[in-house]
PDB file of C-alpha atoms in Angstrom:
ATOM      1  CA  MET A   1     -24.075   2.128  -3.531  1.00  0.00           C
ATOM      2  CA  PRO A   2     -26.052  -1.236  -2.837  1.00  0.00           C
ATOM      3  CA  GLU A   3     -29.486  -1.947  -4.478  1.00  0.00           C
ATOM      4  CA  THR A   4     -28.586   0.581  -7.390  1.00  0.00           C
ATOM      5  CA  ALA A   5     -29.777  -1.006 -10.713  1.00  0.00           C
ATOM      6  CA  VAL A   6     -27.414  -1.134 -13.388  1.00  0.00           C
ATOM      7  CA  ARG A   7     -26.868  -2.711 -16.830  1.00  0.00           C
ATOM      8  CA  VAL A   8     -23.654  -4.138 -18.135  1.00  0.00           C
ATOM      9  CA  LYS A   9     -22.169  -2.276 -21.004  1.00  0.00           C
ATOM     10  CA  THR A  10     -22.100  -3.922 -24.373  1.00  0.00           C
ATOM     11  CA  TRP A  11     -18.769  -2.063 -25.297  1.00  0.00           C
ATOM     12  CA  PRO A  12     -16.684  -4.123 -28.025  1.00  0.00           C
ATOM     13  CA  SER A  13     -13.563  -5.567 -26.467  1.00  0.00           C
ATOM     14  CA  HIS A  14     -11.504  -4.734 -29.490  1.00  0.00           C
ATOM     15  CA  GLY A  15      -9.536  -8.048 -29.002  1.00  0.00           C
ATOM     16  CA  LEU A  16      -8.353  -6.745 -25.877  1.00  0.00           C
ATOM     17  CA  HIS A  17      -8.341  -8.296 -22.194  1.00  0.00           C
ATOM     18  CA  VAL A  18     -11.547  -7.477 -20.527  1.00  0.00           C
ATOM     19  CA  ARG A  19     -13.036  -8.361 -17.032  1.00  0.00           C
ATOM     20  CA  THR A  20     -16.454  -8.733 -18.021  1.00  0.00           C
ATOM     21  CA  PRO A  21     -18.189 -11.776 -19.945  1.00  0.00           C
ATOM     22  CA  ARG A  22     -20.012 -11.847 -22.952  1.00  0.00           C
ATOM     23  CA  TYR A  23     -22.855 -13.757 -21.368  1.00  0.00           C
ATOM     24  CA  LEU A  24     -23.661 -10.697 -18.856  1.00  0.00           C
ATOM     25  CA  ARG A  25     -23.299  -7.659 -21.625  1.00  0.00           C
ATOM     26  CA  GLY A  26     -26.515  -5.897 -21.909  1.00  0.00           C
ATOM     27  CA  LYS A  27     -28.069  -7.668 -18.830  1.00  0.00           C
ATOM     28  CA  CYS A  28     -29.547  -5.546 -15.939  1.00  0.00           C
ATOM     29  CA  GLY A  29     -28.746  -6.522 -12.284  1.00  0.00           C
ATOM     30  CA  VAL A  30     -28.624  -4.845  -8.614  1.00  0.00           C
ATOM     31  CA  ILE A  31     -25.499  -4.002  -7.195  1.00  0.00           C
ATOM     32  CA  GLU A  32     -25.530  -6.204  -4.025  1.00  0.00           C
ATOM     33  CA  ARG A  33     -22.242  -4.778  -2.490  1.00  0.00           C
ATOM     34  CA  ASP A  34     -19.194  -2.338  -2.939  1.00  0.00           C
ATOM     35  CA  LEU A  35     -15.903  -4.539  -3.054  1.00  0.00           C
ATOM     36  CA  GLY A  36     -13.591  -1.563  -2.949  1.00  0.00           C
ATOM     37  CA  SER A  37     -11.051  -0.251  -5.465  1.00  0.00           C
ATOM     38  CA  PHE A  38      -8.205  -2.207  -7.443  1.00  0.00           C
ATOM     39  CA  PRO A  39      -5.803  -1.512  -9.857  1.00  0.00           C
ATOM     40  CA  ASN A  40      -7.643  -1.629 -13.117  1.00  0.00           C
ATOM     41  CA  PRO A  41      -6.664  -5.403 -14.263  1.00  0.00           C
ATOM     42  CA  GLU A  42      -7.538  -4.370 -17.971  1.00  0.00           C
ATOM     43  CA  GLU A  43      -4.383  -2.140 -17.936  1.00  0.00           C
ATOM     44  CA  LEU A  44      -2.161  -4.499 -15.532  1.00  0.00           C
ATOM     45  CA  ALA A  45      -2.783  -7.064 -18.484  1.00  0.00           C
ATOM     46  CA  TYR A  46      -0.412  -5.003 -20.734  1.00  0.00           C
ATOM     47  CA  GLY A  47       2.167  -4.197 -17.797  1.00  0.00           C
ATOM     48  CA  LEU A  48       0.627  -0.678 -17.127  1.00  0.00           C
ATOM     49  CA  PRO A  49       0.258   0.580 -13.867  1.00  0.00           C
ATOM     50  CA  GLY A  50      -3.753   0.221 -13.726  1.00  0.00           C
ATOM     51  CA  THR A  51      -4.345   3.822 -12.558  1.00  0.00           C
ATOM     52  CA  PRO A  52      -6.536   5.428 -11.369  1.00  0.00           C
ATOM     53  CA  PRO A  53      -7.938   2.578  -9.347  1.00  0.00           C
ATOM     54  CA  ARG A  54     -11.537   1.240 -10.335  1.00  0.00           C
ATOM     55  CA  ARG A  55     -14.217   0.357  -7.900  1.00  0.00           C
ATOM     56  CA  LEU A  56     -15.346  -3.095  -8.104  1.00  0.00           C
ATOM     57  CA  VAL A  57     -18.977  -4.108  -7.094  1.00  0.00           C
ATOM     58  CA  ARG A  58     -20.722  -7.495  -6.979  1.00  0.00           C
ATOM     59  CA  VAL A  59     -24.005  -7.379  -8.892  1.00  0.00           C
ATOM     60  CA  ARG A  60     -26.962  -9.891  -8.583  1.00  0.00           C
ATOM     61  CA  PHE A  61     -28.662 -10.832 -11.567  1.00  0.00           C
ATOM     62  CA  THR A  62     -31.769 -13.098 -11.841  1.00  0.00           C
ATOM     63  CA  MET A  63     -31.432 -16.356 -13.972  1.00  0.00           C
ATOM     64  CA  ALA A  64     -34.330 -15.217 -16.086  1.00  0.00           C
ATOM     65  CA  GLU A  65     -32.485 -11.925 -17.037  1.00  0.00           C
ATOM     66  CA  VAL A  66     -29.317 -13.925 -17.948  1.00  0.00           C
ATOM     67  CA  TRP A  67     -30.679 -16.921 -19.709  1.00  0.00           C
ATOM     68  CA  GLY A  68     -34.159 -15.670 -20.685  1.00  0.00           C
ATOM     69  CA  ALA A  69     -36.894 -18.650 -21.490  1.00  0.00           C
ATOM     70  CA  ALA A  70     -33.721 -21.028 -21.071  1.00  0.00           C
ATOM     71  CA  ALA A  71     -33.076 -20.679 -17.371  1.00  0.00           C
ATOM     72  CA  GLU A  72     -33.945 -23.587 -15.355  1.00  0.00           C
ATOM     73  CA  ASN A  73     -34.867 -21.729 -12.460  1.00  0.00           C
ATOM     74  CA  PRO A  74     -35.717 -18.058 -13.422  1.00  0.00           C
ATOM     75  CA  ALA A  75     -36.118 -16.773  -9.704  1.00  0.00           C
ATOM     76  CA  ASP A  76     -32.281 -18.126  -8.913  1.00  0.00           C
ATOM     77  CA  THR A  77     -29.659 -15.668  -8.802  1.00  0.00           C
ATOM     78  CA  LEU A  78     -26.068 -15.065 -10.016  1.00  0.00           C
ATOM     79  CA  ASP A  79     -23.685 -12.834  -8.451  1.00  0.00           C
ATOM     80  CA  ALA A  80     -21.044 -11.567 -10.573  1.00  0.00           C
ATOM     81  CA  GLU A  81     -18.102  -9.157  -9.672  1.00  0.00           C
ATOM     82  CA  ILE A  82     -17.754  -6.411 -12.255  1.00  0.00           C
ATOM     83  CA  TYR A  83     -15.666  -2.979 -12.582  1.00  0.00           C
ATOM     84  CA  GLU A  84     -17.684   0.295 -12.529  1.00  0.00           C
ATOM     85  CA  HIS A  85     -16.373   1.406 -15.869  1.00  0.00           C
ATOM     86  CA  TRP A  86     -18.283  -1.596 -17.364  1.00  0.00           C
ATOM     87  CA  LEU A  87     -21.662  -0.554 -15.497  1.00  0.00           C
ATOM     88  CA  GLU A  88     -24.304   2.002 -16.550  1.00  0.00           C
ATOM     89  CA  PRO A  89     -27.308   3.292 -14.638  1.00  0.00           C
ATOM     90  CA  VAL A  90     -30.660   1.748 -15.390  1.00  0.00           C
ATOM     91  CA  GLU A  91     -33.099   4.537 -16.359  1.00  0.00           C
ATOM     92  CA  GLY A  92     -36.248   4.507 -14.455  1.00  0.00           C
TER      93      GLY A  92
ATOM     94  CA  MET B   1     -11.775  -1.814 -36.233  1.00  0.00           C
ATOM     95  CA  SER B   2     -15.282  -3.386 -35.705  1.00  0.00           C
ATOM     96  CA  THR B   3     -17.686  -1.958 -33.041  1.00  0.00           C
ATOM     97  CA  ASP B   4     -19.781  -5.100 -33.547  1.00  0.00           C
ATOM     98  CA  PRO B   5     -19.300  -6.370 -29.811  1.00  0.00           C
ATOM     99  CA  GLU B   6     -19.771 -10.203 -31.279  1.00  0.00           C
ATOM    100  CA  LYS B   7     -17.017  -9.721 -33.989  1.00  0.00           C
ATOM    101  CA  THR B   8     -14.454  -8.593 -31.448  1.00  0.00           C
ATOM    102  CA  LEU B   9     -15.026 -11.369 -28.962  1.00  0.00           C
ATOM    103  CA  ARG B  10     -12.196 -13.925 -28.221  1.00  0.00           C
ATOM    104  CA  TYR B  11     -12.383 -17.458 -28.054  1.00  0.00           C
ATOM    105  CA  HIS B  12     -11.590 -17.855 -24.499  1.00  0.00           C
ATOM    106  CA  ASP B  13     -15.167 -15.851 -23.690  1.00  0.00           C
ATOM    107  CA  MET B  14     -17.152 -18.935 -24.031  1.00  0.00           C
ATOM    108  CA  GLY B  15     -19.531 -18.765 -20.696  1.00  0.00           C
ATOM    109  CA  GLY B  16     -23.399 -19.750 -21.736  1.00  0.00           C
ATOM    110  CA  LEU B  17     -22.361 -21.443 -25.073  1.00  0.00           C
ATOM    111  CA  GLU B  18     -23.198 -25.262 -25.673  1.00  0.00           C
ATOM    112  CA  ALA B  19     -20.499 -27.200 -24.048  1.00  0.00           C
ATOM    113  CA  GLY B  20     -21.742 -30.598 -23.564  1.00  0.00           C
ATOM    114  CA  PRO B  21     -20.883 -32.718 -20.372  1.00  0.00           C
ATOM    115  CA  VAL B  22     -18.444 -31.516 -17.946  1.00  0.00           C
ATOM    116  CA  ASP B  23     -15.652 -33.638 -17.094  1.00  0.00           C
ATOM    117  CA  LEU B  24     -15.471 -34.035 -13.201  1.00  0.00           C
ATOM    118  CA  SER B  25     -12.395 -36.277 -13.227  1.00  0.00           C
ATOM    119  CA  GLU B  26      -9.747 -35.402 -10.892  1.00  0.00           C
ATOM    120  CA  HIS B  27      -5.830 -36.153 -11.912  1.00  0.00           C
ATOM    121  CA  ASP B  28      -2.500 -35.647 -10.245  1.00  0.00           C
ATOM    122  CA  TYR B  29      -0.430 -32.748 -11.136  1.00  0.00           C
ATOM    123  CA  ALA B  30       2.843 -33.611 -13.057  1.00  0.00           C
ATOM    124  CA  LEU B  31       6.247 -32.408 -11.646  1.00  0.00           C
ATOM    125  CA  TRP B  32       6.559 -30.073 -14.678  1.00  0.00           C
ATOM    126  CA  GLU B  33       3.203 -28.650 -13.996  1.00  0.00           C
ATOM    127  CA  LYS B  34       4.004 -27.765 -10.434  1.00  0.00           C
ATOM    128  CA  ARG B  35       7.034 -26.247 -11.498  1.00  0.00           C
ATOM    129  CA  VAL B  36       5.054 -24.157 -13.948  1.00  0.00           C
ATOM    130  CA  ASP B  37       2.739 -22.921 -11.119  1.00  0.00           C
ATOM    131  CA  ALA B  38       5.837 -22.081  -8.928  1.00  0.00           C
ATOM    132  CA  LEU B  39       7.522 -20.076 -11.693  1.00  0.00           C
ATOM    133  CA  MET B  40       4.413 -18.139 -11.965  1.00  0.00           C
ATOM    134  CA  VAL B  41       4.380 -17.429  -8.142  1.00  0.00           C
ATOM    135  CA  LEU B  42       8.153 -16.441  -8.203  1.00  0.00           C
ATOM    136  CA  SER B  43       7.568 -14.120 -11.219  1.00  0.00           C
ATOM    137  CA  THR B  44       4.399 -12.531  -9.721  1.00  0.00           C
ATOM    138  CA  SER B  45       6.138 -11.876  -6.408  1.00  0.00           C
ATOM    139  CA  ARG B  46       9.212 -10.261  -7.966  1.00  0.00           C
ATOM    140  CA  GLY B  47       6.552  -7.820  -9.824  1.00  0.00           C
ATOM    141  CA  LEU B  48       7.619  -9.257 -13.262  1.00  0.00           C
ATOM    142  CA  PHE B  49       4.155  -9.527 -14.483  1.00  0.00           C
ATOM    143  CA  THR B  50       0.477 -10.005 -12.791  1.00  0.00           C
ATOM    144  CA  VAL B  51      -2.116 -12.657 -13.059  1.00  0.00           C
ATOM    145  CA  ASP B  52      -3.864 -10.220 -15.697  1.00  0.00           C
ATOM    146  CA  GLY B  53      -0.949 -10.473 -17.984  1.00  0.00           C
ATOM    147  CA  LEU B  54      -1.203 -14.483 -17.503  1.00  0.00           C
ATOM    148  CA  ARG B  55      -4.814 -14.364 -18.616  1.00  0.00           C
ATOM    149  CA  ARG B  56      -4.302 -12.092 -21.384  1.00  0.00           C
ATOM    150  CA  ALA B  57      -1.356 -13.772 -23.126  1.00  0.00           C
ATOM    151  CA  ILE B  58      -3.544 -17.121 -22.858  1.00  0.00           C
ATOM    152  CA  GLU B  59      -6.543 -15.192 -24.188  1.00  0.00           C
ATOM    153  CA  ASP B  60      -4.469 -14.295 -27.102  1.00  0.00           C
ATOM    154  CA  MET B  61      -3.422 -17.682 -28.121  1.00  0.00           C
ATOM    155  CA  GLY B  62      -6.719 -18.365 -29.737  1.00  0.00           C
ATOM    156  CA  PRO B  63      -9.141 -21.417 -30.564  1.00  0.00           C
ATOM    157  CA  ASP B  64      -6.084 -23.869 -31.364  1.00  0.00           C
ATOM    158  CA  ALA B  65      -4.639 -23.501 -27.942  1.00  0.00           C
ATOM    159  CA  TYR B  66      -8.055 -24.329 -26.345  1.00  0.00           C
ATOM    160  CA  GLU B  67      -8.481 -27.332 -28.200  1.00  0.00           C
ATOM    161  CA  THR B  68      -4.946 -28.900 -28.212  1.00  0.00           C
ATOM    162  CA  MET B  69      -3.030 -27.553 -25.369  1.00  0.00           C
ATOM    163  CA  SER B  70      -3.600 -28.477 -21.558  1.00  0.00           C
ATOM    164  CA  TYR B  71      -4.217 -26.116 -18.961  1.00  0.00           C
ATOM    165  CA  TYR B  72      -0.466 -25.741 -17.757  1.00  0.00           C
ATOM    166  CA  GLU B  73       0.755 -25.959 -21.350  1.00  0.00           C
ATOM    167  CA  ARG B  74      -1.057 -22.587 -21.878  1.00  0.00           C
ATOM    168  CA  TRP B  75       0.564 -21.119 -18.580  1.00  0.00           C
ATOM    169  CA  ILE B  76       3.890 -21.984 -19.597  1.00  0.00           C
ATOM    170  CA  TYR B  77       3.407 -20.319 -23.089  1.00  0.00           C
ATOM    171  CA  SER B  78       2.136 -17.213 -21.303  1.00  0.00           C
ATOM    172  CA  VAL B  79       4.449 -17.152 -18.396  1.00  0.00           C
ATOM    173  CA  ASN B  80       7.236 -17.287 -21.062  1.00  0.00           C
ATOM    174  CA  ARG B  81       5.838 -14.525 -23.153  1.00  0.00           C
ATOM    175  CA  ASN B  82       5.424 -12.227 -19.965  1.00  0.00           C
ATOM    176  CA  LEU B  83       8.963 -13.016 -18.740  1.00  0.00           C
ATOM    177  CA  ILE B  84      10.084 -11.853 -22.018  1.00  0.00           C
ATOM    178  CA  GLU B  85       7.956  -8.738 -22.492  1.00  0.00           C
ATOM    179  CA  ALA B  86       9.298  -7.923 -19.065  1.00  0.00           C
ATOM    180  CA  GLY B  87      12.857  -8.439 -20.040  1.00  0.00           C
ATOM    181  CA  ALA B  88      13.661 -11.105 -17.598  1.00  0.00           C
ATOM    182  CA  TYR B  89      15.413 -12.876 -20.509  1.00  0.00           C
ATOM    183  CA  THR B  90      15.610 -12.517 -24.367  1.00  0.00           C
ATOM    184  CA  ALA B  91      14.063 -14.691 -27.020  1.00  0.00           C
ATOM    185  CA  ASP B  92      17.775 -15.878 -28.252  1.00  0.00           C
ATOM    186  CA  GLU B  93      18.708 -17.037 -24.471  1.00  0.00           C
ATOM    187  CA  LEU B  94      15.293 -18.939 -24.351  1.00  0.00           C
ATOM    188  CA  ALA B  95      15.965 -20.613 -27.674  1.00  0.00           C
ATOM    189  CA  ALA B  96      19.737 -21.445 -26.530  1.00  0.00           C
ATOM    190  CA  ARG B  97      18.648 -22.722 -23.340  1.00  0.00           C
ATOM    191  CA  LEU B  98      15.943 -25.039 -24.939  1.00  0.00           C
ATOM    192  CA  GLN B  99      18.548 -26.394 -27.161  1.00  0.00           C
ATOM    193  CA  ALA B 100      20.651 -27.036 -24.073  1.00  0.00           C
ATOM    194  CA  VAL B 101      17.926 -28.874 -22.315  1.00  0.00           C
ATOM    195  CA  ALA B 102      16.993 -30.696 -25.419  1.00  0.00           C
ATOM    196  CA  ALA B 103      20.507 -31.945 -25.773  1.00  0.00           C
ATOM    197  CA  ARG B 104      20.504 -33.816 -22.431  1.00  0.00           C
ATOM    198  CA  GLY B 105      18.566 -36.616 -23.864  1.00  0.00           C
ATOM    199  CA  ALA B 106      14.618 -37.485 -23.901  1.00  0.00           C
ATOM    200  CA  ASP B 107      13.977 -38.098 -20.263  1.00  0.00           C
ATOM    201  CA  TYR B 108      15.829 -37.553 -17.060  1.00  0.00           C
ATOM    202  CA  ALA B 109      16.452 -41.072 -16.533  1.00  0.00           C
ATOM    203  CA  THR B 110      18.797 -41.614 -19.095  1.00  0.00           C
ATOM    204  CA  CYS B 111      20.241 -38.083 -19.473  1.00  0.00           C
ATOM    205  CA  SER B 112      23.506 -36.749 -18.182  1.00  0.00           C
ATOM    206  CA  LEU B 113      23.341 -33.654 -15.771  1.00  0.00           C
ATOM    207  CA  ALA B 114      26.374 -32.203 -17.489  1.00  0.00           C
ATOM    208  CA  GLU B 115      25.754 -29.232 -19.797  1.00  0.00           C
ATOM    209  CA  PRO B 116      27.088 -29.791 -23.388  1.00  0.00           C
ATOM    210  CA  GLY B 117      30.639 -28.251 -23.372  1.00  0.00           C
ATOM    211  CA  ASP B 118      31.496 -28.912 -19.666  1.00  0.00           C
ATOM    212  CA  ALA B 119      34.532 -30.498 -19.120  1.00  0.00           C
TER     213      ALA B 119
END
């Protein structure tokens, strides 16, 4: 669903392999494109089958959102590919 | 188990932290590094484990590994761990093989190609 506003969840990783970097957790962006479904890498990492497949999307963030006042060029954007189970809708 | 995201982060997840200047120098790969890369390709093409497993075992290694080991040193640790988990060989078999390799000598220029015990 391109153009949908999403927030990256702030789930703790419990010391497990996760595919979402800390610097994006809790940040809001917009889905730029749908990349399709893939076996869940967070299960493949432990020799599990990774089913059901998870949808992967490219999310576009502004540097202002990611780095706050430290952003050198606040209007520049950063794209990150994030699995759907790490995203939640942004209200309003 | 802590539910504080900061407390459950692992050392590899360092994006955005202060890191100083980036070392942009290039270097050639050593033969052993190319062999480690090839071993990874062979392992995944045979379905023994995936790149996700490679990453997971490296992440499990902790701060010392990132501060003291090179890129392919971390890889061979992880490939080895994943192959043992996949049942490709046992820890005992690995230990015996490493001992046999060590017995060849300090380098390939001076070693004998014969295995210990060969006639």
